[in-house]
Coordinates of C-alpha atoms and ligand atoms in Angstrom, one line a residue:
X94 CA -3.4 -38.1 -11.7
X95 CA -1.1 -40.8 -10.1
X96 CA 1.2 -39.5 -7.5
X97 CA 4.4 -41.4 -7.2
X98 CA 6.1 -41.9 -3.3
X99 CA 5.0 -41.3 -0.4
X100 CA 2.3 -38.8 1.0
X101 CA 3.3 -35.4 2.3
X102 CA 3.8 -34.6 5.8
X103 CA 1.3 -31.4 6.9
X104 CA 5.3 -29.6 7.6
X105 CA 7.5 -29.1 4.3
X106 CA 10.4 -27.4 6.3
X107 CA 12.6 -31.0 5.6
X108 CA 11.5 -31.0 2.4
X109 CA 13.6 -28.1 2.0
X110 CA 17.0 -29.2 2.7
X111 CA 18.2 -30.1 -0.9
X112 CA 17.0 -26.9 -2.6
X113 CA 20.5 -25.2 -3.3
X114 CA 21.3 -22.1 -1.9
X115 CA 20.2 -19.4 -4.4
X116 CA 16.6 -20.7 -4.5
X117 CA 16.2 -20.8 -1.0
X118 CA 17.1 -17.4 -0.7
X119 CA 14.5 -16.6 -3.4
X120 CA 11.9 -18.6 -1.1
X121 CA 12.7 -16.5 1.8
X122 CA 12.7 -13.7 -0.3
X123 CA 9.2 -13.8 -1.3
X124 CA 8.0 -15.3 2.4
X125 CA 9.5 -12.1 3.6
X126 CA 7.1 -9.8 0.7
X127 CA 4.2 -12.4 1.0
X128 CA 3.7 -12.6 4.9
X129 CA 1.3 -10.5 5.8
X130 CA 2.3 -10.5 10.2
X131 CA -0.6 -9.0 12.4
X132 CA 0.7 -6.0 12.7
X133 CA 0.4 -5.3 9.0
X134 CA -3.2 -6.5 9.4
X135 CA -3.9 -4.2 12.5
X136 CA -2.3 -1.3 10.4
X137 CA -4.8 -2.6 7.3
X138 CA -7.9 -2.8 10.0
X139 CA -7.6 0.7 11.5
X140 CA -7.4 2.3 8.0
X141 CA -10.5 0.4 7.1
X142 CA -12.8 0.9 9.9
X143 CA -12.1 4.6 9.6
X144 CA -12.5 4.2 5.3
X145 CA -16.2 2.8 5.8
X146 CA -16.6 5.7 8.1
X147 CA -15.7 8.3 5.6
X148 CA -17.5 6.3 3.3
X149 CA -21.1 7.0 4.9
X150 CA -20.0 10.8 5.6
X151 CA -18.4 11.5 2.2
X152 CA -18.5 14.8 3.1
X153 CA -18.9 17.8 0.4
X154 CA -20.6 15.0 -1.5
X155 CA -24.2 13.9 -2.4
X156 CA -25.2 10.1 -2.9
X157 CA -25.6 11.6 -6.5
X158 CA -22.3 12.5 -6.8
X159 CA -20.5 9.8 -8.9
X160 CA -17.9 12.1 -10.4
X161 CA -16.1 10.6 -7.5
X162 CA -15.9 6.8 -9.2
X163 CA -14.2 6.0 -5.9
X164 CA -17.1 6.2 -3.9
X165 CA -17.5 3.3 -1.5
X166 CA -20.0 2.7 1.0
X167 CA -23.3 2.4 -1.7
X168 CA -27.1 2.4 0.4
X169 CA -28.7 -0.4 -1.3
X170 CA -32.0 0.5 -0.5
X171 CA -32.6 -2.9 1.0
X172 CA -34.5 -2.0 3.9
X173 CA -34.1 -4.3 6.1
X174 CA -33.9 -8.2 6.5
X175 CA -36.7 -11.0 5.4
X176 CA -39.0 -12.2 8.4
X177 CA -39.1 -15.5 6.5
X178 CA -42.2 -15.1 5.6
X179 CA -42.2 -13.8 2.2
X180 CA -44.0 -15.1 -0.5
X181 CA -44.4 -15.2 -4.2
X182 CA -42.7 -16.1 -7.5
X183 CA -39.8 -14.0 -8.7
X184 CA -37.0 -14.3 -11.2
X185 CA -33.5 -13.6 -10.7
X186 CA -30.6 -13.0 -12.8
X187 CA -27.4 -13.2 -11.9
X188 CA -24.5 -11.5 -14.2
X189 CA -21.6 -12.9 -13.6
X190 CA -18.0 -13.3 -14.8
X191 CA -18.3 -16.7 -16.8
X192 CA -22.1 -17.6 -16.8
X193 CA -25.0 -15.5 -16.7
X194 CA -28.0 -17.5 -14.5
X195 CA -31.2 -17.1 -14.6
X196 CA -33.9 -18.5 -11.7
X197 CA -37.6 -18.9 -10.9
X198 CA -38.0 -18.7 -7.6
X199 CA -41.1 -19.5 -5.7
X200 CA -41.3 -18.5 -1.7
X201 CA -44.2 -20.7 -0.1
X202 CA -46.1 -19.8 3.0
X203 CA -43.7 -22.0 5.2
X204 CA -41.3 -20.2 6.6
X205 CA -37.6 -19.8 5.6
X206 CA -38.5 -22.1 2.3
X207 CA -38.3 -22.1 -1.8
X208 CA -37.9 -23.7 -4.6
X209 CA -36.3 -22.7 -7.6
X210 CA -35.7 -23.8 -11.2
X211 CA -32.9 -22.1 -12.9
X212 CA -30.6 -22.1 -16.3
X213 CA -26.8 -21.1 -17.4
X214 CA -25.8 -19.1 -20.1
X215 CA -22.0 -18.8 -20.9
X216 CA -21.0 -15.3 -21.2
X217 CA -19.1 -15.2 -24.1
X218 CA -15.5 -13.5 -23.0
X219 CA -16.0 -11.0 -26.2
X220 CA -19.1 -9.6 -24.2
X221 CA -16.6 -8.1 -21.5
X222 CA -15.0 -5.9 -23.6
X223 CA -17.7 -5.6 -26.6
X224 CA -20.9 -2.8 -26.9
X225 CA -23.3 -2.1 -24.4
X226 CA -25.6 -3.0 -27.1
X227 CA -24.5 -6.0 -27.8
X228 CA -24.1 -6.6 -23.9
X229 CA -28.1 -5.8 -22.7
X230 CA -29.2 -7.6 -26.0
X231 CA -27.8 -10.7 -25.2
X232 CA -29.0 -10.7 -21.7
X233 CA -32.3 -9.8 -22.7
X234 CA -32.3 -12.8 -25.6
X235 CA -31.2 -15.0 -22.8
X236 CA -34.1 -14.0 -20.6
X237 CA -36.8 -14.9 -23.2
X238 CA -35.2 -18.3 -23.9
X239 CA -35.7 -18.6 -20.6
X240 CA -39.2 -17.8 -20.4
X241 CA -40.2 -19.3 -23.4
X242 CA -38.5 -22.6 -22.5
X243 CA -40.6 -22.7 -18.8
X244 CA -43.7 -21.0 -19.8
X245 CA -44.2 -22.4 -23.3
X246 CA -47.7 -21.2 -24.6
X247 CA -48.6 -19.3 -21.2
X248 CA -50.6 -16.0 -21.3
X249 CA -47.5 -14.3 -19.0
X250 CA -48.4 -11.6 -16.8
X251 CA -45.1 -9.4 -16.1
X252 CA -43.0 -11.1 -13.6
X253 CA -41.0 -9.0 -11.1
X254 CA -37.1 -9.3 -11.3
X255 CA -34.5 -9.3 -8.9
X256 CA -31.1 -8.0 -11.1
X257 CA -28.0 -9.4 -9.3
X258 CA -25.5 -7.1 -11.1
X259 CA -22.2 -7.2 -8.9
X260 CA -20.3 -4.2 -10.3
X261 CA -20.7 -1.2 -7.9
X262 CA -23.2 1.2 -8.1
X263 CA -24.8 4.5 -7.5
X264 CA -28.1 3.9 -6.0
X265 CA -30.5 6.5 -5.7
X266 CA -33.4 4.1 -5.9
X267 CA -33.4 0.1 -5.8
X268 CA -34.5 -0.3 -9.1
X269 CA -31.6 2.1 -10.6
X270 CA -28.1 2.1 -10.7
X271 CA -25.2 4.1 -12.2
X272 CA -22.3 2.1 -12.7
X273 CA -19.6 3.7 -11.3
X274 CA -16.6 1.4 -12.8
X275 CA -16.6 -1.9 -14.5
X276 CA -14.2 -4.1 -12.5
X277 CA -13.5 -7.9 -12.5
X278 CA -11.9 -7.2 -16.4
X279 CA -14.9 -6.3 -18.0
X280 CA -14.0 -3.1 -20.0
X281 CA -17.4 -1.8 -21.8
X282 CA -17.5 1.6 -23.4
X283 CA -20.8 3.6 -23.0
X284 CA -22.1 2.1 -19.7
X285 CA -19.9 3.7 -17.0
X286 CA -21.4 7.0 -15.3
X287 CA -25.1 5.8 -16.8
X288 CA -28.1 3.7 -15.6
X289 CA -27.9 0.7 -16.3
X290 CA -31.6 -0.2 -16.3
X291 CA -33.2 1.6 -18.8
X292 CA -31.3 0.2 -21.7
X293 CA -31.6 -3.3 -19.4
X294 CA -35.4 -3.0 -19.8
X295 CA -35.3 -1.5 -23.6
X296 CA -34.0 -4.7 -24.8
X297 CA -36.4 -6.7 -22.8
X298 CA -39.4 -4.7 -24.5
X299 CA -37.9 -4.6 -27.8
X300 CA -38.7 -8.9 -27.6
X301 CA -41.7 -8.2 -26.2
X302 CA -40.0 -10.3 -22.7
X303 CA -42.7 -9.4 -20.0
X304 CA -40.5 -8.7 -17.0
X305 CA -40.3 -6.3 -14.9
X306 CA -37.1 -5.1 -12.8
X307 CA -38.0 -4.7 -9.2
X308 CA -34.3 -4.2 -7.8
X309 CA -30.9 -3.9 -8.9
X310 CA -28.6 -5.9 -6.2
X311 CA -25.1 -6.1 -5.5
X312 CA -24.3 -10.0 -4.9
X313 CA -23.2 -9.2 -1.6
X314 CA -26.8 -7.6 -0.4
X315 CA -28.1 -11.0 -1.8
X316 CA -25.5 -13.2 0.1
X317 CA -26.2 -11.3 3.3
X318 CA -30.4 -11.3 2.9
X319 CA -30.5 -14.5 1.3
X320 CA -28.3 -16.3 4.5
X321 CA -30.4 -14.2 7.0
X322 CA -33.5 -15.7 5.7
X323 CA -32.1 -18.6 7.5
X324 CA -30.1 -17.7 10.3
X325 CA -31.3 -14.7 12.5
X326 CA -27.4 -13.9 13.7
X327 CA -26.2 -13.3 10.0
X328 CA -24.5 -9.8 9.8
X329 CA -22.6 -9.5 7.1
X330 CA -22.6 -11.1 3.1
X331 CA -19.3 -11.3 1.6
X332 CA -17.9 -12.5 -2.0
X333 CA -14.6 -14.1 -2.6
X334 CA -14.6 -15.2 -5.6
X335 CA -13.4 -13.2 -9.1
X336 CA -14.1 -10.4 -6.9
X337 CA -14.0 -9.5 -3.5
X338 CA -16.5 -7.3 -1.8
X339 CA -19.0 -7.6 1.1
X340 CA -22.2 -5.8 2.5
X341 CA -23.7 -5.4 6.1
X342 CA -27.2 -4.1 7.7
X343 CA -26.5 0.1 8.2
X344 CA -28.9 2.1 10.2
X345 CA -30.2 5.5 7.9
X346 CA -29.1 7.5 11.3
X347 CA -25.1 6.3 10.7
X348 CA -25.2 7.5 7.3
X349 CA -24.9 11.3 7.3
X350 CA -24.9 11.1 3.5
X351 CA -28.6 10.4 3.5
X352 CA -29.2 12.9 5.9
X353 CA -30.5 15.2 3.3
X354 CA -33.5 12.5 3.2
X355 CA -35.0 12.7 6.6
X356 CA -35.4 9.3 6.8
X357 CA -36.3 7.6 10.3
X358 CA -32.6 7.3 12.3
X359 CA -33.9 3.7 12.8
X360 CA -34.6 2.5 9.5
X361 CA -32.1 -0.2 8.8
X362 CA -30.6 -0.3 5.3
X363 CA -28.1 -2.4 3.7
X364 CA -24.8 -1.3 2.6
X365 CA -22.7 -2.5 -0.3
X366 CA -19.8 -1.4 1.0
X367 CA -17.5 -2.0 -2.1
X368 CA -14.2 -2.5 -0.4
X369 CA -12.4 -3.9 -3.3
X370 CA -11.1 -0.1 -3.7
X371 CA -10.3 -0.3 -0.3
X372 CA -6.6 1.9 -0.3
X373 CA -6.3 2.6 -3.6
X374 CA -3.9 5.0 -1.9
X375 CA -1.8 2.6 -1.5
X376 CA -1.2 3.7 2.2
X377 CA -0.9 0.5 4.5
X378 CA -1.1 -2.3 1.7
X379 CA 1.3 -4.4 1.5
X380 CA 2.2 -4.1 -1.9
X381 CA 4.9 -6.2 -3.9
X382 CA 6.1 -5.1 -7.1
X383 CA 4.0 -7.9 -9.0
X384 CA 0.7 -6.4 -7.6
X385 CA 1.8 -2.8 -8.6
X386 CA 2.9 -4.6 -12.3
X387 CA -1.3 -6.1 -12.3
X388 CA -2.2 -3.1 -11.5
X389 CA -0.1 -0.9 -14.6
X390 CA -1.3 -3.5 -17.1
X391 CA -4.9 -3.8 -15.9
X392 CA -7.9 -1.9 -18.1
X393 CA -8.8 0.2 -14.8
X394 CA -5.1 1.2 -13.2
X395 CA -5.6 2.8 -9.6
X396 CA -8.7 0.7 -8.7
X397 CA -9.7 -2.3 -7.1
X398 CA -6.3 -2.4 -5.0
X399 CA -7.5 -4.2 -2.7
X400 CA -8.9 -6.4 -4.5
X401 CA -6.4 -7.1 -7.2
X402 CA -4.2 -8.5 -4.0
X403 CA -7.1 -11.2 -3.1
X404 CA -9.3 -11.6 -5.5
X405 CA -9.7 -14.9 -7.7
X406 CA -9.4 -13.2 -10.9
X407 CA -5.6 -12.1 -9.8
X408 CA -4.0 -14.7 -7.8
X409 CA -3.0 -16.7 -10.8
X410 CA -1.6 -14.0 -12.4
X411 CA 0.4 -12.9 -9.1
X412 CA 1.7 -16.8 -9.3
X413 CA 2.9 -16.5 -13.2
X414 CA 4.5 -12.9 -12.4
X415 CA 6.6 -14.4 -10.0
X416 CA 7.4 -17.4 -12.0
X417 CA 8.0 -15.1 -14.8
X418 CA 10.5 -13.0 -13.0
X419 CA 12.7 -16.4 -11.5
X420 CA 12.9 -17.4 -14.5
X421 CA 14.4 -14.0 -16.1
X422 CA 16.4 -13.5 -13.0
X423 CA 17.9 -16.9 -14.0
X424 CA 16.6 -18.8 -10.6
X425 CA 14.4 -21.5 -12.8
X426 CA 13.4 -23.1 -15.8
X427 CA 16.6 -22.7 -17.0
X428 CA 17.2 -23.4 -20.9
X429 CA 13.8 -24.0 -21.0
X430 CA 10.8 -22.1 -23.3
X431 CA 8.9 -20.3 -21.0
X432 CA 5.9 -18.6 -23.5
X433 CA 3.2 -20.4 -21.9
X434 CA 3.6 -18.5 -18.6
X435 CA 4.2 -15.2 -21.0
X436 CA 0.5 -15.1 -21.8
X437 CA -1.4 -12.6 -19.8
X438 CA -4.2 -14.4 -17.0
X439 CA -3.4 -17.5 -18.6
X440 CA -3.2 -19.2 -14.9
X441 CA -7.0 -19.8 -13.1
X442 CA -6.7 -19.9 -9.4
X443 CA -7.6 -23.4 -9.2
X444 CA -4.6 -24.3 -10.8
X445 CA -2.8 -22.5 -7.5
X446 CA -5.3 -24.8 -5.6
X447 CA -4.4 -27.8 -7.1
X448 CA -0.7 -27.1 -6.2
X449 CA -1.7 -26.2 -3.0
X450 CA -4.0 -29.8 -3.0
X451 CA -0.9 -31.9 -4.4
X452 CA -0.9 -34.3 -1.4
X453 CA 2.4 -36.4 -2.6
X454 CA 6.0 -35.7 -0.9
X455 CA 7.6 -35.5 -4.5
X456 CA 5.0 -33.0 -5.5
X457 CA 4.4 -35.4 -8.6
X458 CA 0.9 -33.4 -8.9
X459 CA 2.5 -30.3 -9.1
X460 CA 5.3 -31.5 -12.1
X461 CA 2.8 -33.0 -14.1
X462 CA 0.4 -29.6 -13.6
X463 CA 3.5 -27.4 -14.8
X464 CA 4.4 -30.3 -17.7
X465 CA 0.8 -30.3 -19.4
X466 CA -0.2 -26.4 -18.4
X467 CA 3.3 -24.2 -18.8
X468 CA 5.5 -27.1 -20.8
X469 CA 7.6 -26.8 -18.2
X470 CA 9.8 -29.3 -16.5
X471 CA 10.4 -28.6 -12.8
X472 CA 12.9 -30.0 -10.8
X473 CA 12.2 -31.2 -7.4
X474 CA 14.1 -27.7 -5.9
X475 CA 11.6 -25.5 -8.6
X476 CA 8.8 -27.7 -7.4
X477 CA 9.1 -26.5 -3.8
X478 CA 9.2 -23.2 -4.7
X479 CA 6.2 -23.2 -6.7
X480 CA 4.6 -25.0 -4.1
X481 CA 5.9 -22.2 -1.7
X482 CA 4.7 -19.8 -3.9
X483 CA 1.0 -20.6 -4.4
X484 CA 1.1 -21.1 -0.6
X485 CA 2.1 -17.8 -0.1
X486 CA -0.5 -16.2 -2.0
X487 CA -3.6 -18.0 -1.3
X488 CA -2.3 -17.6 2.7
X489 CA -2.1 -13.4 2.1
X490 CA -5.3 -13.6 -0.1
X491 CA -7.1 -15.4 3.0
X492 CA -5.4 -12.8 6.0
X493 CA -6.3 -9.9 3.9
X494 CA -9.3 -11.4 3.1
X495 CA -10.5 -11.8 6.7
X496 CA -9.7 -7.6 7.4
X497 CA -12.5 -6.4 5.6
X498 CA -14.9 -8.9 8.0
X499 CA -12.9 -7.3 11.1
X500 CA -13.3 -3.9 9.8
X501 CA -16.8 -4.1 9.7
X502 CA -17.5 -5.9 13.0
X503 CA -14.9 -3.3 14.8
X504 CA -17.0 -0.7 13.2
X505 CA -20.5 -2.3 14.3
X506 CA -19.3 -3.3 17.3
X507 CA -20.1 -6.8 17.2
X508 CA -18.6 -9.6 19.4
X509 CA -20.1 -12.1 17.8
X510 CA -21.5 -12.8 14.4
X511 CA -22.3 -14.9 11.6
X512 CA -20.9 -14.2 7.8
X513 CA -22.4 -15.3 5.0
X514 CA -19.4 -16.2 2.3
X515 CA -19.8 -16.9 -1.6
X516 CA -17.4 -17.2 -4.4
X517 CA -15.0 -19.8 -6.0
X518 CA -12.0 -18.8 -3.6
X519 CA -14.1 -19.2 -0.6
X520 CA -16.0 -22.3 -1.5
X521 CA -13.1 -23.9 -3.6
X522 CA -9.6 -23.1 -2.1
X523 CA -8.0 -25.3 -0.1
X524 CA -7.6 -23.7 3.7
X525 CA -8.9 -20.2 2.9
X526 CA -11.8 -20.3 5.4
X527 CA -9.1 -21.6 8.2
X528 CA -6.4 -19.1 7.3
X529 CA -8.8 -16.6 6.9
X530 CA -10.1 -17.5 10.5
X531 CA -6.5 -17.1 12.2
X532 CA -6.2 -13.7 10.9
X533 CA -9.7 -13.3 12.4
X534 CA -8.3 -14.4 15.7
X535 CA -5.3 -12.7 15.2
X536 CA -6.9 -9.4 14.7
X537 CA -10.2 -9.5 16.8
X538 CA -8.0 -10.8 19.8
X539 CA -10.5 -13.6 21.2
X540 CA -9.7 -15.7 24.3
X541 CA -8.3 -18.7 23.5
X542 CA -11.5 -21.6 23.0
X543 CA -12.1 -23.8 26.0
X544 CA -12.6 -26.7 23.5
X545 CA -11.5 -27.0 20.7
X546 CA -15.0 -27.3 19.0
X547 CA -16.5 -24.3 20.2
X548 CA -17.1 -21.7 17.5
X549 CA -15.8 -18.6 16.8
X550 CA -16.9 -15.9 17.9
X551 CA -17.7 -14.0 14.3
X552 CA -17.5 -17.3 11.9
X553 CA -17.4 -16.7 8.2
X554 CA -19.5 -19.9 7.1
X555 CA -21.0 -21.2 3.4
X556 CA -23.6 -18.6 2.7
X557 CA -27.4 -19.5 0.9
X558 CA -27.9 -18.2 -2.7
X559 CA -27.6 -14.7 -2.9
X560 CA -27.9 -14.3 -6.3
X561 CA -31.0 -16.4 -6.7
X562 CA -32.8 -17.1 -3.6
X563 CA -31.4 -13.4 -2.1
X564 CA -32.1 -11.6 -5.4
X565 CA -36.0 -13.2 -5.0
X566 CA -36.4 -12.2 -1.3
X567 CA -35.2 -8.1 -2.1
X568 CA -37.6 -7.9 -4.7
X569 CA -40.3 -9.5 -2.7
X570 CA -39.2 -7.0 0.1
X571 CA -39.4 -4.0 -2.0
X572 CA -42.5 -4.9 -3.6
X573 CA -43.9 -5.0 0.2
X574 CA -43.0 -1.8 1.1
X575 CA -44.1 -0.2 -2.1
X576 CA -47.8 -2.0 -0.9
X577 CA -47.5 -0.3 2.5
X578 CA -46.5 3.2 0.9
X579 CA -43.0 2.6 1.7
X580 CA -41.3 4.4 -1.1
X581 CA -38.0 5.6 -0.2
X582 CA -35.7 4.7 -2.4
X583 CA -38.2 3.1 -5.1
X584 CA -38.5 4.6 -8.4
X585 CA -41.3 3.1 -10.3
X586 CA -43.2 2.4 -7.6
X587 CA -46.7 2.8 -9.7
X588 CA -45.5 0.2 -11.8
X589 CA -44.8 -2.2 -9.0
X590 CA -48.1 -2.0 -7.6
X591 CA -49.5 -4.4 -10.0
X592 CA -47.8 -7.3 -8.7
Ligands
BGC742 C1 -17.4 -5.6 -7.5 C2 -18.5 -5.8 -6.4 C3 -18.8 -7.3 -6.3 C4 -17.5 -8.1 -6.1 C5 -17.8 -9.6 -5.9 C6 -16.2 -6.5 -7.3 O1 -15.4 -6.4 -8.4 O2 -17.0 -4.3 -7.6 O3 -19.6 -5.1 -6.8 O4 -19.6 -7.4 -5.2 O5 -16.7 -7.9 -7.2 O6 -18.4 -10.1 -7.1

């Protein structure tokens, strides 16, 4: 795109000055429901270190319990983080939102290294709200093609699998999970309350695919094992992408819901700590009334608060509520057909980004985004709002964002820390990690730096591969443990021996 004038100054407070009187006082309006101020984030932080408490102690409850589909906090049955030393050839599989990926992963003797070979599939949208049938076959078909296309006339033994499936889960073994909710949209009858893996692995033997599952991961677990591989002060994995969730390294003897097992207090285990529900109370949130309006009109109402504020699957749909609303309360887009911004999710996050990207002083970017996406010709007046607008929300979704990563280090205790972060928000929107790392500072109270380069004390950073490289490394770790008899939380262990 060609932007006409001149570029745009880092500050658009002059840029304000001709917008007339009733839309500024619509800008300040939403700065004043947008803005999340520290305090709000302290308020948010104390709630949460005390929610991942609960969490682990989920008292009255057993880890079997998932009449509760609230429950947070999942063990993961990772046991622990990769010495760098593990070895052998896995696959991975990755679910995700809009592709499903599958890898070969090979871990050599050198330390810390792989190499991988990997395909996309799309995920057909009709999938997310289709048959549990139709869902497993499809994955499984997309598996063989696999397979057949890198191992074309091979005699296959059964390769182990590492399942990256990022919904949340009941764990009581690493290769099972009940899914608790779908979330992220997908809506798929017959698959909630139930393990997912046995119909997983009947449509893999029905083609005669020779895989087996090893472990069922949350893409979080893989983030965080797949970046410690690397980097021996990684601590926590967090997503920000369609979803939002993160997982950190537990010790058995903090989680007095296992305590039933008798495990050793010192056994470390990760935690996929599904905060996306965090205060689905509604207690300390921030709310506006176009997150309560996602909420009402999503398929899960009540869930995923958290994350329906900050996630990348909703920040486009908080941007084209709000326009929405202007324009029925008169303030915009006056005269003008507004049925393009009527259609529900129609607006991705990266258009917000490429609002927030428009680098030209006339916002000529942002006109010609709302002329080809919306039809909609803005005025330069609209123009800074909308570019006010998808400020706004990308700066809350970063400052919430960062309270989850607090929580968990407050809770820990950790001073310092590396984070390993994944997803299309975090890797793709402009000044997330930076905004994200004021509200760090903001609520971690750090000293100010001495120079300017120094690091932060807990710096959320570009995590490795979870979903490939991490997915490869849990199963290699649980086939280890099942070799030195190390079967908590392993079901078919027998079967794994093999390998
Ligand atoms: C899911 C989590 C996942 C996150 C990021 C959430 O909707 O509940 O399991 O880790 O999205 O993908």
């Amino acid at each position: 795109m060609v932007g006409l004038g001149p570029r745009r100054p880092p500050s658009r407070k002059g840029s304000m000055a001709d917008v007339p009187k009733d839309l500024l006082a619509q800008i300040k309006h939403l700065e004043e429901i947008f803005t999340v101020p520290k305090e709000t984030l302290d308020k948010i932080v104390t709630k949460f270190v005390k929610e991942l408490e609960k969490g682990l102690a989920k008292e009255g409850s057993t880890i079997g319990d998932i009449t509760d589909i609230r429950q947070p906090m999942n063990p993961t049955w990772c046991m622990g983080f990769p010495t760098g030393h593990e070895t052998g050839t896995f696959l991975a599989l990755d679910m995700g939102g809009t592709n499903l990926r599958v890898c070969e992963i090979h871990l050599p003797e050198e330390k810390g290294e792989f190499d991988i070979i990997q395909s996309k599939y799309r995920m057909p949208e009709e999938l997310k709200t289709g048959t549990a049938d139709e869902l497993w076959g499809y994955i499984a078909d997309c598996l063989q093609q696999f397979i057949e296309y890198h191992h074309e006339g091979e005699k296959l033994d059964k390769l182990p699998l590492g399942f990256t499936f990022s919904y949340p889960a009941t764990q009581h073994y690493i290769d099972h999970g009940i899914l608790q909710r779908w979330t992220k949209g997908f809506d798929i009858d017959g698959v909630e309350g139930e393990d997912v893996v046995p119909p997983f692995e009947k449509a893999l033997a029905e083609r005669g695919v020779p895989i087996k599952l090893t472990a069922l991961i949350n893409d979080t677990t893989g983030t965080l094992i797949a970046s410690a591989y690397t980097d021996t002060e990684m601590k926590i994995g967090c997503i920000f992408g369609t979803g939002c969730n993160a997982a950190y390294m537990e010790n058995c003897g903090s989680i007095p819901k296992l305590a039933h097992m008798n495990l050793d207090p010192e056994l470390p285990i990760a935690i996929n700590c599904e905060y996306g529900a965090f205060d689905n109370e509604h207690e300390v949130l921030p709310l506006t009334k176009y997150d309560h309006q996602i909420d009402e009109e999503s398929p899960r109402p009540g869930q995923q608060a958290f994350e329906k504020m900050i996630a990348g699957l909703y920040l486009g749909e908080i941007f084209r509520l709000v326009l929405l609303d202007m324009h029925d309360g008169k303030h915009m887009f006056e005269g003008q057909s507004v049925d393009k911004l009527k259609k529900p999710y129609n607006i991705d996050a990266s258009i917000l980004a490429a609002i927030e990207e428009d680098p030209f002083e006339n916002l000529s970017e942002t006109a010609e985004l709302m002329r080809v996406q919306f039809d909609l010709q803005c005025n330069k007046p609209e123009l800074e709002l909308v570019r006010r607008l998808a400020e706004l929300i990308g700066t809350r979704a970063a400052r919430l964002s960062a309270c989850g990563v607090a929580a968990i280090c407050k809770k820990k205790g950790y001073k310092t820390a590396h984070v390993g972060a994944d997803g299309s928000v975090f890797n793709k929107y402009p000044h997330f990690k930076a905004r994200g790392a004021q509200a760090l500072r903001e609520m971690l109270d750090w000293p100010e730096k001495k120079n300017k380069r120094d690091a932060d004390p807990v710096e959320i950073m570009t995590a490795e591969d979870g979903s490939g490289v991490g997915a490869a490394l849990i199963a290699a770790l649980t086939l280890k443990r099942v070799k030195e008899g190390q079967l908590a939380g392993i079901k078919d262990a027998k079967s794994m021996l093999n390998f």
